[in-house]
PDB file of C-alpha atoms in Angstrom:
ATOM      1  CA  UNK A 258     386.209-102.251 134.367  1.00 63.00           C
ATOM      2  CA  UNK A 259     388.968-100.997 137.153  1.00 61.00           C
ATOM      3  CA  UNK A 260     388.050 -98.627 139.805  1.00 67.00           C
ATOM      4  CA  UNK A 261     389.827 -96.666 142.550  1.00 72.00           C
ATOM      5  CA  UNK A 262     387.133 -95.109 144.597  1.00 84.00           C
ATOM      6  CA  UNK A 263     384.022 -96.677 145.900  1.00 87.00           C
ATOM      7  CA  UNK A 264     382.210 -93.537 146.565  1.00 90.00           C
ATOM      8  CA  UNK A 265     382.813 -92.015 142.774  1.00 91.00           C
ATOM      9  CA  UNK A 266     382.423 -95.553 141.392  1.00 91.00           C
ATOM     10  CA  UNK A 267     378.926 -95.147 143.029  1.00 93.00           C
ATOM     11  CA  UNK A 268     377.667 -92.175 142.094  1.00 93.00           C
ATOM     12  CA  UNK A 269     379.357 -92.322 138.626  1.00 94.00           C
ATOM     13  CA  UNK A 270     377.358 -95.931 137.608  1.00 95.00           C
ATOM     14  CA  UNK A 271     374.140 -95.718 139.988  1.00 96.00           C
ATOM     15  CA  UNK A 272     373.601 -91.782 140.160  1.00 94.00           C
ATOM     16  CA  UNK A 273     374.034 -90.878 136.800  1.00 95.00           C
ATOM     17  CA  UNK A 274     374.359 -93.862 134.769  1.00 95.00           C
ATOM     18  CA  UNK A 275     371.272 -95.672 136.559  1.00 96.00           C
ATOM     19  CA  UNK A 276     372.902 -98.521 137.329  1.00 97.00           C
ATOM     20  CA  UNK A 277     371.662-100.839 139.994  1.00 97.00           C
ATOM     21  CA  UNK A 278     374.169-102.759 142.369  1.00 97.00           C
ATOM     22  CA  UNK A 279     373.780-106.580 142.395  1.00 97.00           C
ATOM     23  CA  UNK A 280     376.141-107.662 143.974  1.00 96.00           C
ATOM     24  CA  UNK A 281     379.668-106.749 145.780  1.00 94.00           C
ATOM     25  CA  UNK A 282     381.815-109.060 147.420  1.00 94.00           C
ATOM     26  CA  UNK A 283     385.114-108.430 149.498  1.00 91.00           C
ATOM     27  CA  UNK A 284     387.339-111.863 150.724  1.00 92.00           C
ATOM     28  CA  UNK A 285     387.951-109.776 153.881  1.00 92.00           C
ATOM     29  CA  UNK A 286     386.454-105.832 155.756  1.00 88.00           C
ATOM     30  CA  UNK A 287     389.718-104.286 154.678  1.00 87.00           C
ATOM     31  CA  UNK A 288     390.136-105.955 151.020  1.00 89.00           C
ATOM     32  CA  UNK A 289     389.422-104.354 148.056  1.00 89.00           C
ATOM     33  CA  UNK A 290     385.398-104.485 146.752  1.00 90.00           C
ATOM     34  CA  UNK A 291     384.454-106.560 143.816  1.00 92.00           C
ATOM     35  CA  UNK A 292     380.976-104.852 142.699  1.00 93.00           C
ATOM     36  CA  UNK A 293     378.583-106.339 139.410  1.00 95.00           C
ATOM     37  CA  UNK A 294     376.010-103.582 138.414  1.00 96.00           C
ATOM     38  CA  UNK A 295     373.506-103.931 136.153  1.00 97.00           C
ATOM     39  CA  UNK A 296     371.196-101.814 133.679  1.00 95.00           C
ATOM     40  CA  UNK A 297     368.565-102.968 131.340  1.00 90.00           C
ATOM     41  CA  UNK A 298     370.573-106.327 130.143  1.00 89.00           C
ATOM     42  CA  UNK A 299     374.036-105.229 130.736  1.00 92.00           C
ATOM     43  CA  UNK A 300     376.061-105.708 133.340  1.00 95.00           C
ATOM     44  CA  UNK A 301     379.453-104.141 134.015  1.00 93.00           C
ATOM     45  CA  UNK A 302     381.629-105.839 136.972  1.00 93.00           C
ATOM     46  CA  UNK A 303     383.610-103.017 138.459  1.00 92.00           C
ATOM     47  CA  UNK A 304     386.889-104.383 140.696  1.00 90.00           C
ATOM     48  CA  UNK A 305     389.553-102.134 142.942  1.00 86.00           C
ATOM     49  CA  UNK A 306     391.937-105.185 142.844  1.00 83.00           C
ATOM     50  CA  UNK A 307     394.887-104.392 141.179  1.00 79.00           C
ATOM     51  CA  UNK A 308     396.012-106.276 138.225  1.00 77.00           C
ATOM     52  CA  UNK A 309     392.243-106.998 137.066  1.00 80.00           C
ATOM     53  CA  UNK A 310     392.538-104.682 134.610  1.00 77.00           C
ATOM     54  CA  UNK A 311     394.047-101.370 133.133  1.00 77.00           C
ATOM     55  CA  UNK A 312     392.312 -98.406 133.426  1.00 80.00           C
ATOM     56  CA  UNK A 313     392.023 -96.384 130.576  1.00 86.00           C
ATOM     57  CA  UNK A 314     389.811 -99.638 129.275  1.00 89.00           C
ATOM     58  CA  UNK A 315     386.850 -99.464 127.070  1.00 92.00           C
ATOM     59  CA  UNK A 316     383.317-101.455 126.666  1.00 92.00           C
ATOM     60  CA  UNK A 317     381.470-101.405 123.650  1.00 94.00           C
ATOM     61  CA  UNK A 318     377.686-101.812 124.643  1.00 94.00           C
ATOM     62  CA  UNK A 319     375.261-101.862 121.469  1.00 94.00           C
ATOM     63  CA  UNK A 320     371.884-101.312 122.618  1.00 94.00           C
ATOM     64  CA  UNK A 321     368.513 -99.751 121.258  1.00 94.00           C
ATOM     65  CA  UNK A 322     367.593 -95.916 122.315  1.00 94.00           C
ATOM     66  CA  UNK A 323     371.344 -94.596 122.521  1.00 96.00           C
ATOM     67  CA  UNK A 324     369.090 -90.783 121.911  1.00 96.00           C
ATOM     68  CA  UNK A 325     366.844 -91.649 124.895  1.00 96.00           C
ATOM     69  CA  UNK A 326     370.000 -92.198 126.794  1.00 95.00           C
ATOM     70  CA  UNK A 327     371.130 -89.722 125.553  1.00 95.00           C
ATOM     71  CA  UNK A 328     368.463 -86.931 126.947  1.00 95.00           C
ATOM     72  CA  UNK A 329     368.480 -89.123 130.049  1.00 94.00           C
ATOM     73  CA  UNK A 330     372.416 -88.330 131.182  1.00 94.00           C
ATOM     74  CA  UNK A 331     372.178 -84.957 129.762  1.00 93.00           C
ATOM     75  CA  UNK A 332     368.769 -83.962 131.551  1.00 92.00           C
ATOM     76  CA  UNK A 333     371.168 -84.507 134.937  1.00 91.00           C
ATOM     77  CA  UNK A 334     373.686 -81.932 134.169  1.00 84.00           C
ATOM     78  CA  UNK A 335     376.244 -84.396 135.426  1.00 82.00           C
ATOM     79  CA  UNK A 336     378.947 -81.610 136.190  1.00 77.00           C
ATOM     80  CA  UNK A 337     381.709 -84.251 135.552  1.00 71.00           C
ATOM     81  CA  UNK A 338     380.792 -85.034 131.546  1.00 76.00           C
ATOM     82  CA  UNK A 339     378.517 -83.786 129.219  1.00 81.00           C
ATOM     83  CA  UNK A 340     378.428 -86.998 126.534  1.00 89.00           C
ATOM     84  CA  UNK A 341     377.178 -86.116 123.249  1.00 91.00           C
ATOM     85  CA  UNK A 342     376.627 -88.308 120.387  1.00 96.00           C
ATOM     86  CA  UNK A 343     378.742 -89.250 117.556  1.00 95.00           C
ATOM     87  CA  UNK A 344     377.525 -90.333 114.229  1.00 95.00           C
ATOM     88  CA  UNK A 345     379.863 -93.520 113.184  1.00 94.00           C
ATOM     89  CA  UNK A 346     379.597 -95.368 110.196  1.00 92.00           C
ATOM     90  CA  UNK A 347     378.890 -98.443 112.302  1.00 90.00           C
ATOM     91  CA  UNK A 348     376.093 -96.131 114.123  1.00 94.00           C
ATOM     92  CA  UNK A 349     375.057 -92.827 116.604  1.00 97.00           C
ATOM     93  CA  UNK A 350     377.953 -93.789 119.520  1.00 97.00           C
ATOM     94  CA  UNK A 351     377.484 -92.240 122.971  1.00 97.00           C
ATOM     95  CA  UNK A 352     380.469 -92.299 124.886  1.00 96.00           C
ATOM     96  CA  UNK A 353     380.761 -91.343 128.525  1.00 96.00           C
ATOM     97  CA  UNK A 354     384.247 -91.686 130.684  1.00 94.00           C
ATOM     98  CA  UNK A 355     384.454 -92.248 134.547  1.00 92.00           C
ATOM     99  CA  UNK A 356     385.975 -91.468 136.693  1.00 91.00           C
ATOM    100  CA  UNK A 357     388.694 -93.634 136.484  1.00 90.00           C
ATOM    101  CA  UNK A 358     389.826 -93.358 132.825  1.00 91.00           C
ATOM    102  CA  UNK A 359     387.727 -95.767 131.461  1.00 93.00           C
ATOM    103  CA  UNK A 360     385.458 -95.439 128.329  1.00 95.00           C
ATOM    104  CA  UNK A 361     381.972 -96.733 127.896  1.00 95.00           C
ATOM    105  CA  UNK A 362     380.465 -96.900 124.154  1.00 96.00           C
ATOM    106  CA  UNK A 363     376.601 -97.428 123.932  1.00 96.00           C
ATOM    107  CA  UNK A 364     376.100 -97.306 119.968  1.00 96.00           C
ATOM    108  CA  UNK A 365     372.734 -98.488 118.310  1.00 96.00           C
ATOM    109  CA  UNK A 366     373.374 -98.876 114.575  1.00 91.00           C
ATOM    110  CA  UNK A 367     371.454 -96.896 111.621  1.00 76.00           C
ATOM    111  CA  UNK A 368     369.013 -99.275 111.466  1.00 67.00           C
ATOM    112  CA  UNK A 369     367.800 -99.865 114.775  1.00 51.00           C
ATOM    113  CA  UNK A 370     365.911 -96.379 115.673  1.00 51.00           C
TER     114      UNK A 370
END
């Protein structure tokens, strides 16, 4: 997922969504950051490198426990987003928008309550 500001990325992905940093890489100290984050089996790679991806990307993340995740995120009262769950024909979907215009769609199919 393309990111622009390291501090905002950490606040959103780590503090709000609860991901942990797995690795950080820079070719040199003043080069853009490439960072891996994970949470309960889901891994994302975040990049400040120009051209790695276009801002506005969407990641679909099938999961169990989307309602528990919704409660966890709602309880944080994050100032830049209060996502809700939408029932779609394929399941319940919780979409979060990061500060860089990207989306993560956490979804749980109807049979996986």
